[in-house]
């Protein structure tokens, strides 16, 4: 009987897709609450829906974050297999952590819509497609990745929100990274507005000490201009919270968190929940999360995880998939969550008319546990960075296809030898604590590398050996050959690379909508950025890059 009903559900879903049924209402935010188009309060009853990619156990990867990913929304067959189970579970939202914008998602997204299921889509990708919490930046490559993903999914009616980051900030000493997250939220929000999308902009935070978690939440939803503007504020704050273990109570597990967010100004939800340290998982936290006790602050949550997932804490997952991908076997985790979601009945209050509009307070002051500046990085400008790259006299031309593995080491080395000669790499540096961002820091790391290689090359009298960098550099004969002319061209290229603007899709990208690149506020014209090359001129012989250093065996 179950197999028959699930087969019928798949057929019904397929029929809805083929007939173009518009089965889902738009969800918007009013003040700190979410509402469907008919005016009812919307609560997220969600589940994380992402098969885990490859995980490398390494001291540098304490959270066992995957290094690869499997796009869960590009496999129509798998979605058709799983949607009846998602419906049985009672979810209205899934969270996908990584998607590939170059693939087709029509089958999954339309089937999910017809089933009444929304999506929360994280914009980052494992590895180089996300902000490095240890060396954060907001660059053209990340902005382009984000806008391309949004453009791909903008035609679907069931995208609830896009997350600009997940657990980028994990401790007080890393809170300066929030400046880059907030810049990403600002630019993503501007792009979403320009294409007339109703999707919300969110961030998912790790749980942590209130000394830095509270300022983080408030910082991401504050107004840096002091004019009660939401232009740089998120719409939806997610908290990955695993405090409720076993058959706990609201008072023991959630009371403090509830109090800390009592006056929060935008919508909030648990972007992950489901402790595994006291099995079996009873999911009794659902009854608290979706109750009148917590509804004044929280708008539901996302249970982790539908698919099996290995973490530092242990093994998650509610189902197992057969090796051939055709069969789903549910566990007691699944059955218990199904029961709890089925019994939850959160209040339909306050009414949409009583919810009011959001206010955006001033940002938290810097302290020993909160380091982020209110001065944010500029909107990355691809045209400016391409102009600069085309006019750099020593260009990064890697000898390996896996060049991402050597860019960081090459940058470190190039900056070290520049520093030994009296120069700096300040033009490519970015500091979210001081609010100081070099003009080249918004460019792709490969452009930044070409920049410092050029600085060293010019400082050494255009000696070709100074552009070698273990065979990874090539002299650009069409570029300016003197420090003064190089500086003039670079300053001209980057004159527009300050302030904020409405992002556009990269040239040649096929999108469903376009947007103008109108510039906004500016912090002034580009400063002289190759001055260090003049300082370095004539200061000594060329370092034998590629001969003396074992680093260059990478080439």
XYZ file of C-alpha atoms in Angstrom:
555
model
C 0.000 0.000 0.000
C 2.824 2.413 0.896
C 4.650 1.760 -2.367
C 1.459 2.299 -4.326
C 0.647 5.560 -2.592
C 4.186 6.842 -3.128
C 4.073 5.896 -6.789
C 0.791 7.756 -7.107
C 2.327 10.758 -5.416
C 5.210 10.775 -7.895
C 2.752 10.598 -10.820
C 0.733 13.434 -9.340
C 3.865 15.520 -8.918
C 4.942 14.841 -12.474
C 1.506 15.819 -13.718
C 1.623 19.055 -11.794
C 5.001 19.899 -13.292
C 3.839 19.187 -16.818
C 0.739 21.326 -16.453
C 2.673 24.185 -14.878
C 0.635 24.277 -11.673
C 1.506 27.250 -9.474
C 1.171 25.416 -6.193
C 2.981 27.605 -3.708
C 2.515 31.038 -2.164
C 5.157 33.724 -1.919
C 6.625 34.160 1.561
C 7.671 37.634 2.670
C 9.020 39.184 5.835
C 7.091 41.757 7.829
C 9.158 43.044 10.712
C 10.585 39.987 12.445
C 8.043 37.471 11.132
C 7.347 35.551 7.924
C 3.967 35.478 6.173
C 2.469 33.747 3.169
C 0.607 35.753 0.534
C -2.744 35.007 2.187
C -1.572 36.709 5.395
C -0.888 33.620 7.516
C 2.204 33.331 9.683
C 4.780 31.059 8.052
C 6.915 28.692 10.099
C 9.787 26.702 8.634
C 9.229 22.980 9.193
C 12.351 21.914 7.422
C 14.971 19.273 6.856
C 18.542 19.513 5.553
C 18.574 17.882 2.117
C 22.116 17.348 0.829
C 24.058 14.162 0.292
C 27.462 14.555 1.857
C 30.468 14.975 -0.399
C 33.985 13.723 0.252
C 35.234 14.438 3.768
C 38.937 14.491 4.544
C 39.774 13.977 8.219
C 42.529 16.474 8.926
C 43.550 18.712 11.849
C 42.831 21.709 9.614
C 39.252 20.450 9.114
C 37.929 20.057 12.684
C 34.278 20.224 11.608
C 34.777 17.536 8.923
C 33.450 19.870 6.250
C 33.212 18.200 2.802
C 35.656 19.130 0.060
C 33.254 18.148 -2.748
C 29.499 18.288 -3.171
C 26.572 16.569 -4.840
C 23.941 19.011 -6.095
C 20.699 17.688 -4.544
C 18.434 19.728 -6.804
C 19.783 18.629 -10.189
C 18.738 14.963 -10.077
C 15.076 14.757 -11.020
C 14.937 11.017 -10.460
C 16.269 11.311 -6.910
C 13.899 14.176 -6.133
C 10.925 12.147 -7.408
C 12.092 9.290 -5.180
C 12.417 11.504 -2.088
C 9.546 13.987 -2.318
C 6.879 11.511 -1.149
C 9.032 10.882 1.938
C 9.502 14.618 2.495
C 5.730 14.987 2.341
C 5.307 12.079 4.748
C 7.781 13.769 7.075
C 5.597 16.874 7.007
C 8.244 19.369 5.916
C 7.501 22.565 4.028
C 11.136 23.573 3.487
C 14.441 21.941 2.604
C 17.886 23.434 2.966
C 20.451 22.746 0.241
C 24.049 23.584 1.138
C 25.710 23.561 -2.298
C 24.300 23.718 -5.819
C 25.801 23.919 -9.299
C 24.372 26.843 -11.258
C 25.443 25.312 -14.592
C 23.087 22.332 -14.193
C 19.356 22.081 -14.874
C 17.148 22.147 -11.783
C 13.716 22.368 -13.397
C 12.507 18.884 -12.516
C 13.380 19.035 -8.805
C 12.411 22.640 -8.187
C 9.074 22.378 -9.963
C 8.242 19.083 -8.274
C 9.106 20.545 -4.880
C 6.933 23.572 -5.611
C 4.021 21.367 -6.593
C 4.493 19.489 -3.315
C 4.345 22.778 -1.381
C 8.022 22.670 -0.391
C 10.238 25.757 -0.300
C 14.030 25.830 -0.575
C 16.713 27.634 1.389
C 19.819 27.635 -0.790
C 23.313 28.287 0.486
C 25.295 30.215 -2.129
C 28.757 29.025 -1.150
C 30.569 25.916 -2.347
C 33.207 23.786 -0.616
C 36.772 25.037 -0.824
C 37.400 28.072 -2.995
C 33.699 28.838 -3.406
C 33.225 30.080 0.131
C 34.635 32.637 2.531
C 37.745 31.388 4.276
C 37.082 32.095 7.958
C 40.840 32.294 8.560
C 41.524 34.727 5.709
C 38.144 36.205 4.714
C 37.633 38.259 1.586
C 34.791 39.442 -0.618
C 35.963 39.085 -4.211
C 34.754 39.133 -7.787
C 34.897 35.339 -7.971
C 32.605 34.903 -4.956
C 30.196 37.627 -6.058
C 29.969 36.114 -9.539
C 29.366 32.644 -8.073
C 26.576 34.016 -5.890
C 24.838 36.047 -8.598
C 25.050 33.214 -11.116
C 23.374 30.866 -8.632
C 20.656 33.394 -7.845
C 20.068 34.029 -11.543
C 19.729 30.293 -12.184
C 17.157 29.844 -9.414
C 15.297 33.138 -9.862
C 12.746 31.570 -12.220
C 11.443 29.231 -9.521
C 8.651 30.303 -7.191
C 9.744 28.271 -4.178
C 13.075 29.827 -3.214
C 12.501 31.116 0.294
C 16.000 32.425 0.976
C 19.645 32.443 -0.061
C 22.306 32.092 2.624
C 25.414 34.210 2.023
C 27.407 32.163 4.513
C 27.374 29.247 6.920
C 29.440 29.306 10.105
C 32.007 31.763 8.747
C 32.416 33.230 12.242
C 33.012 30.557 14.894
C 34.781 32.389 17.728
C 35.379 35.855 19.172
C 38.841 36.169 17.634
C 37.366 35.601 14.162
C 34.531 38.125 14.316
C 36.272 40.544 11.935
C 35.155 38.166 9.162
C 31.596 39.409 9.711
C 32.452 42.577 7.766
C 32.875 40.474 4.626
C 29.671 38.520 5.303
C 27.755 41.774 5.696
C 29.215 43.129 2.446
C 28.082 39.936 0.724
C 24.579 40.346 2.170
C 24.485 43.955 0.959
C 25.484 43.101 -2.603
C 23.331 39.968 -2.846
C 20.357 41.961 -1.581
C 20.983 44.670 -4.176
C 21.129 42.062 -6.937
C 17.980 40.271 -5.749
C 16.138 43.597 -5.674
C 17.357 44.480 -9.165
C 15.892 41.267 -10.645
C 12.633 41.749 -8.702
C 12.958 38.527 -6.713
C 11.106 38.077 -3.435
C 13.738 35.753 -1.963
C 15.161 36.627 1.442
C 18.844 37.059 2.289
C 20.062 34.938 5.179
C 23.057 33.720 7.121
C 23.457 30.531 9.169
C 25.545 30.835 12.331
C 27.180 28.285 14.555
C 25.967 28.464 18.136
C 28.424 30.007 20.550
C 29.108 32.216 23.516
C 26.728 35.157 23.756
C 29.666 37.566 24.077
C 30.214 37.289 20.319
C 27.067 35.524 19.029
C 24.728 38.330 20.122
C 26.823 41.058 18.454
C 27.124 38.885 15.334
C 23.355 38.559 14.968
C 22.840 42.257 15.664
C 25.668 43.292 13.325
C 24.267 41.340 10.398
C 20.865 43.026 10.828
C 22.074 46.535 11.696
C 22.365 49.679 9.584
C 25.923 50.924 9.146
C 24.659 54.280 7.831
C 22.527 55.134 10.862
C 19.527 55.957 8.654
C 17.309 52.967 9.501
C 18.090 51.353 6.150
C 17.962 47.616 5.553
C 20.152 47.765 2.447
C 23.061 45.995 4.166
C 21.011 43.906 6.603
C 20.042 40.267 6.337
C 16.361 39.282 6.351
C 16.736 35.911 8.023
C 19.159 34.868 10.753
C 19.747 31.153 11.130
C 21.179 29.535 14.246
C 22.647 26.030 14.034
C 21.515 24.960 17.488
C 22.027 21.509 19.005
C 21.366 22.340 22.653
C 18.293 20.118 23.056
C 19.505 16.555 23.556
C 17.270 13.619 24.339
C 14.000 14.401 26.102
C 15.044 17.825 27.401
C 12.933 20.858 28.307
C 12.576 24.420 27.078
C 13.952 25.766 30.333
C 17.028 23.556 30.241
C 17.885 23.937 26.553
C 16.289 26.987 24.976
C 15.392 29.552 27.644
C 18.718 31.401 27.494
C 18.746 31.487 23.694
C 15.164 32.731 23.662
C 16.057 35.555 26.035
C 19.147 36.554 24.055
C 17.107 37.010 20.865
C 13.995 38.484 22.524
C 14.440 41.906 20.905
C 15.893 40.788 17.576
C 14.713 42.898 14.661
C 14.489 40.469 11.715
C 13.192 36.930 11.249
C 15.130 34.119 12.918
C 15.007 30.315 12.809
C 17.084 27.306 13.750
C 19.003 26.644 10.530
C 20.018 23.268 11.954
C 18.837 21.278 14.959
C 18.847 17.661 16.092
C 21.362 16.648 18.768
C 22.801 13.111 18.388
C 24.736 12.790 21.646
C 21.805 11.301 23.592
C 20.179 8.794 21.227
C 17.608 7.991 20.166
C 16.588 11.328 18.709
C 13.083 11.978 19.968
C 12.753 15.396 18.316
C 10.717 16.703 21.247
C 12.365 20.094 20.681
C 9.943 20.545 17.760
C 7.092 20.911 20.244
C 8.958 23.768 21.926
C 10.294 25.435 18.799
C 6.885 25.498 17.128
C 4.958 26.700 20.171
C 3.571 29.939 21.576
C 6.521 29.945 23.974
C 9.069 30.426 21.196
C 6.989 31.841 18.325
C 7.487 35.459 19.455
C 11.136 35.091 18.412
C 11.567 32.063 16.156
C 9.986 31.061 12.852
C 10.687 27.333 12.942
C 13.760 25.366 12.019
C 15.550 22.832 9.816
C 16.187 19.333 11.177
C 19.572 17.842 10.306
C 19.774 15.678 8.183
C 17.634 13.696 5.713
C 20.655 11.931 4.210
C 23.411 10.241 6.233
C 26.124 12.693 7.261
C 29.316 12.196 9.232
C 30.402 14.933 11.602
C 32.859 15.462 14.443
C 29.976 14.637 16.812
C 29.008 11.408 15.073
C 26.587 10.115 12.477
C 23.462 11.985 11.397
C 20.731 10.915 8.980
C 17.099 9.803 8.842
C 17.135 7.566 5.771
C 19.468 5.288 3.874
C 19.503 5.018 0.100
C 20.117 1.687 -1.621
C 23.357 1.361 -3.622
C 21.455 1.632 -6.903
C 19.690 4.778 -5.669
C 16.201 3.382 -6.122
C 15.058 2.576 -2.592
C 14.640 4.662 0.548
C 14.691 3.043 3.990
C 13.573 5.238 6.873
C 14.873 5.065 10.427
C 13.390 5.750 13.855
C 14.773 9.288 13.519
C 12.490 9.767 10.533
C 9.430 8.319 12.268
C 9.933 10.392 15.416
C 10.368 13.638 13.468
C 7.304 12.796 11.384
C 5.300 12.459 14.581
C 6.586 15.688 16.091
C 6.070 17.774 12.947
C 2.591 16.301 12.594
C 1.631 17.302 16.124
C 3.087 20.821 15.995
C 0.557 23.638 15.752
C 2.264 27.010 16.099
C 0.083 30.095 16.637
C -1.021 32.190 13.677
C 0.021 35.380 15.403
C 0.759 38.175 15.362
C -1.338 39.088 12.349
C 0.523 40.443 9.371
C -1.002 43.888 9.878
C 0.196 43.898 13.497
C 3.729 42.733 12.701
C 4.862 46.192 11.663
C 7.955 46.967 9.666
C 11.528 46.194 10.563
C 13.752 48.761 12.172
C 17.488 48.619 11.687
C 19.421 49.731 14.774
C 22.935 51.061 14.974
C 25.661 48.447 14.838
C 27.355 47.002 17.925
C 30.512 48.748 19.060
C 33.853 46.985 18.775
C 35.116 45.264 21.899
C 37.466 42.514 23.012
C 34.932 39.935 21.807
C 33.578 41.841 18.803
C 36.108 42.965 16.198
C 34.135 43.778 13.031
C 34.265 47.308 11.655
C 31.229 49.103 10.267
C 33.357 50.077 7.258
C 32.630 47.343 4.731
C 34.482 46.127 1.644
C 33.402 47.671 -1.660
C 31.221 45.850 -4.155
C 33.678 43.727 -6.179
C 34.056 45.165 -9.670
C 34.917 42.537 -12.281
C 35.486 45.037 -15.116
C 37.988 46.972 -13.020
C 39.842 43.801 -12.032
C 39.945 42.565 -15.633
C 41.275 45.934 -16.770
C 43.981 45.720 -14.143
C 44.882 42.154 -15.042
C 45.181 42.971 -18.739
C 47.649 45.738 -17.944
C 49.873 43.917 -15.480
C 53.338 43.300 -16.878
C 53.912 39.972 -15.079
C 50.948 37.642 -15.254
C 50.234 34.418 -13.406
C 50.232 31.599 -15.966
C 50.280 28.383 -13.911
C 52.016 25.275 -15.133
C 49.365 23.072 -13.525
C 45.616 22.846 -14.049
C 45.154 22.584 -10.282
C 46.417 26.116 -9.812
C 44.162 26.840 -6.846
C 46.433 24.603 -4.788
C 49.456 26.879 -5.325
C 47.999 30.403 -5.453
C 48.130 30.866 -1.688
C 51.707 29.621 -1.411
C 52.791 31.804 -4.321
C 51.132 34.855 -2.786
C 52.838 34.218 0.538
C 56.192 33.840 -1.136
C 55.827 36.870 -3.400
C 54.793 39.089 -0.506
C 57.660 37.786 1.620
C 60.316 38.695 -0.917
C 58.666 42.053 -1.543
C 58.701 42.649 2.197
C 62.373 41.701 2.435
C 63.113 44.440 -0.079
C 61.172 47.112 1.761
C 57.797 46.916 0.041
C 54.373 45.733 1.157
C 51.378 43.845 -0.177
C 48.897 46.307 1.313
C 47.092 46.738 -2.010
C 45.845 43.138 -1.896
C 45.228 43.031 1.859
C 41.830 43.327 3.547
C 41.186 43.867 7.252
C 37.636 43.593 8.552
C 38.656 44.876 11.964
C 40.251 48.155 10.907
C 37.916 48.525 7.935
C 40.891 48.899 5.594
C 40.651 47.193 2.218
C 43.348 47.377 -0.446
C 42.064 48.276 -3.886
C 43.128 44.919 -5.331
C 41.688 42.900 -2.437
C 38.329 42.621 -4.195
C 39.878 40.938 -7.240
C 40.182 37.220 -7.810
C 43.239 35.749 -6.010
C 44.874 35.029 -9.365
C 44.681 38.739 -10.237
C 46.074 39.635 -6.830
C 48.949 37.245 -7.485
C 49.639 38.796 -10.895
C 49.648 42.178 -9.169
C 52.329 41.287 -6.604
C 54.344 39.446 -9.229
C 54.237 42.608 -11.362
C 55.288 44.711 -8.382
C 58.333 42.528 -7.877
C 59.100 42.343 -11.599
C 59.098 46.125 -12.050
C 61.079 46.639 -8.845
C 63.801 44.465 -10.344
C 64.149 46.425 -13.529
C 61.861 44.252 -15.662
C 64.269 41.347 -15.412
C 62.456 38.357 -16.923
C 63.784 36.092 -14.191
C 61.884 38.207 -11.636
C 58.659 37.225 -13.399
C 59.347 33.518 -13.464
C 58.120 32.421 -10.031
C 59.032 28.832 -10.736
C 57.710 28.991 -14.281
C 54.308 30.268 -13.173
C 54.726 33.803 -14.481
C 54.839 35.255 -17.993
C 55.904 38.732 -19.064
C 53.102 40.705 -20.715
C 54.891 42.646 -23.449
C 51.843 44.858 -24.066
C 51.723 46.168 -20.523
C 53.376 49.367 -19.251
C 57.022 48.750 -18.454
C 57.778 51.542 -15.987
C 56.513 52.010 -12.456
C 54.963 55.381 -13.207
C 53.092 54.254 -16.301
C 52.002 51.035 -14.632
C 50.753 53.023 -11.675
C 48.771 55.382 -13.923
C 47.061 52.538 -15.778
C 46.316 50.620 -12.584
C 44.844 53.704 -10.906
C 42.697 54.347 -13.970
C 41.415 50.757 -14.004
C 40.535 50.774 -10.312
C 39.045 54.270 -10.145
C 35.558 52.754 -10.260
C 36.325 49.906 -7.876
C 35.325 51.720 -4.704
C 32.028 52.145 -2.911
C 28.910 50.166 -3.669
C 27.040 49.338 -6.851
C 24.304 47.014 -8.044
C 26.021 43.784 -9.130
C 25.521 42.419 -12.624
C 26.049 38.990 -14.099
C 29.488 38.403 -15.636
C 29.642 38.962 -19.384
C 28.638 35.847 -21.304
C 26.566 34.443 -18.441
C 23.074 33.390 -19.411
C 20.650 34.705 -16.844
C 16.910 35.063 -16.544
C 17.217 38.723 -15.660
C 19.706 41.519 -16.004
C 20.612 44.453 -13.824
C 22.280 47.792 -14.214
C 25.695 48.490 -12.799
C 24.855 51.893 -11.413
C 27.440 53.038 -8.904
C 26.441 54.023 -5.431
C 28.471 55.655 -2.675
C 32.207 55.913 -3.158
C 35.100 56.301 -0.781
C 37.085 58.293 -3.314
C 39.189 57.740 -6.390
C 41.750 54.976 -6.540
C 44.967 55.846 -4.821
C 48.441 55.247 -6.201
C 48.862 51.494 -5.803
C 52.220 50.619 -7.356
C 54.249 53.072 -5.321
C 56.032 50.237 -3.544
C 57.595 49.246 -6.836
C 59.424 52.582 -6.892
C 60.689 51.955 -3.366
C 62.004 48.574 -4.430
C 63.766 49.765 -7.581
C 67.497 49.171 -7.507
C 67.539 47.594 -4.040
C 69.474 44.489 -4.984
C 69.865 41.518 -7.212
C 66.964 39.408 -8.348
C 66.085 36.576 -5.986
C 66.564 33.291 -7.791
C 62.930 32.249 -7.650
C 62.593 28.631 -8.655
C 66.193 27.776 -7.845
C 66.739 28.389 -4.162
C 63.256 27.640 -2.885
C 61.859 24.141 -2.613
C 58.387 25.680 -2.853
C 58.675 25.859 -6.587
C 58.865 22.122 -6.991
C 55.070 22.498 -7.144
C 55.519 23.668 -10.681
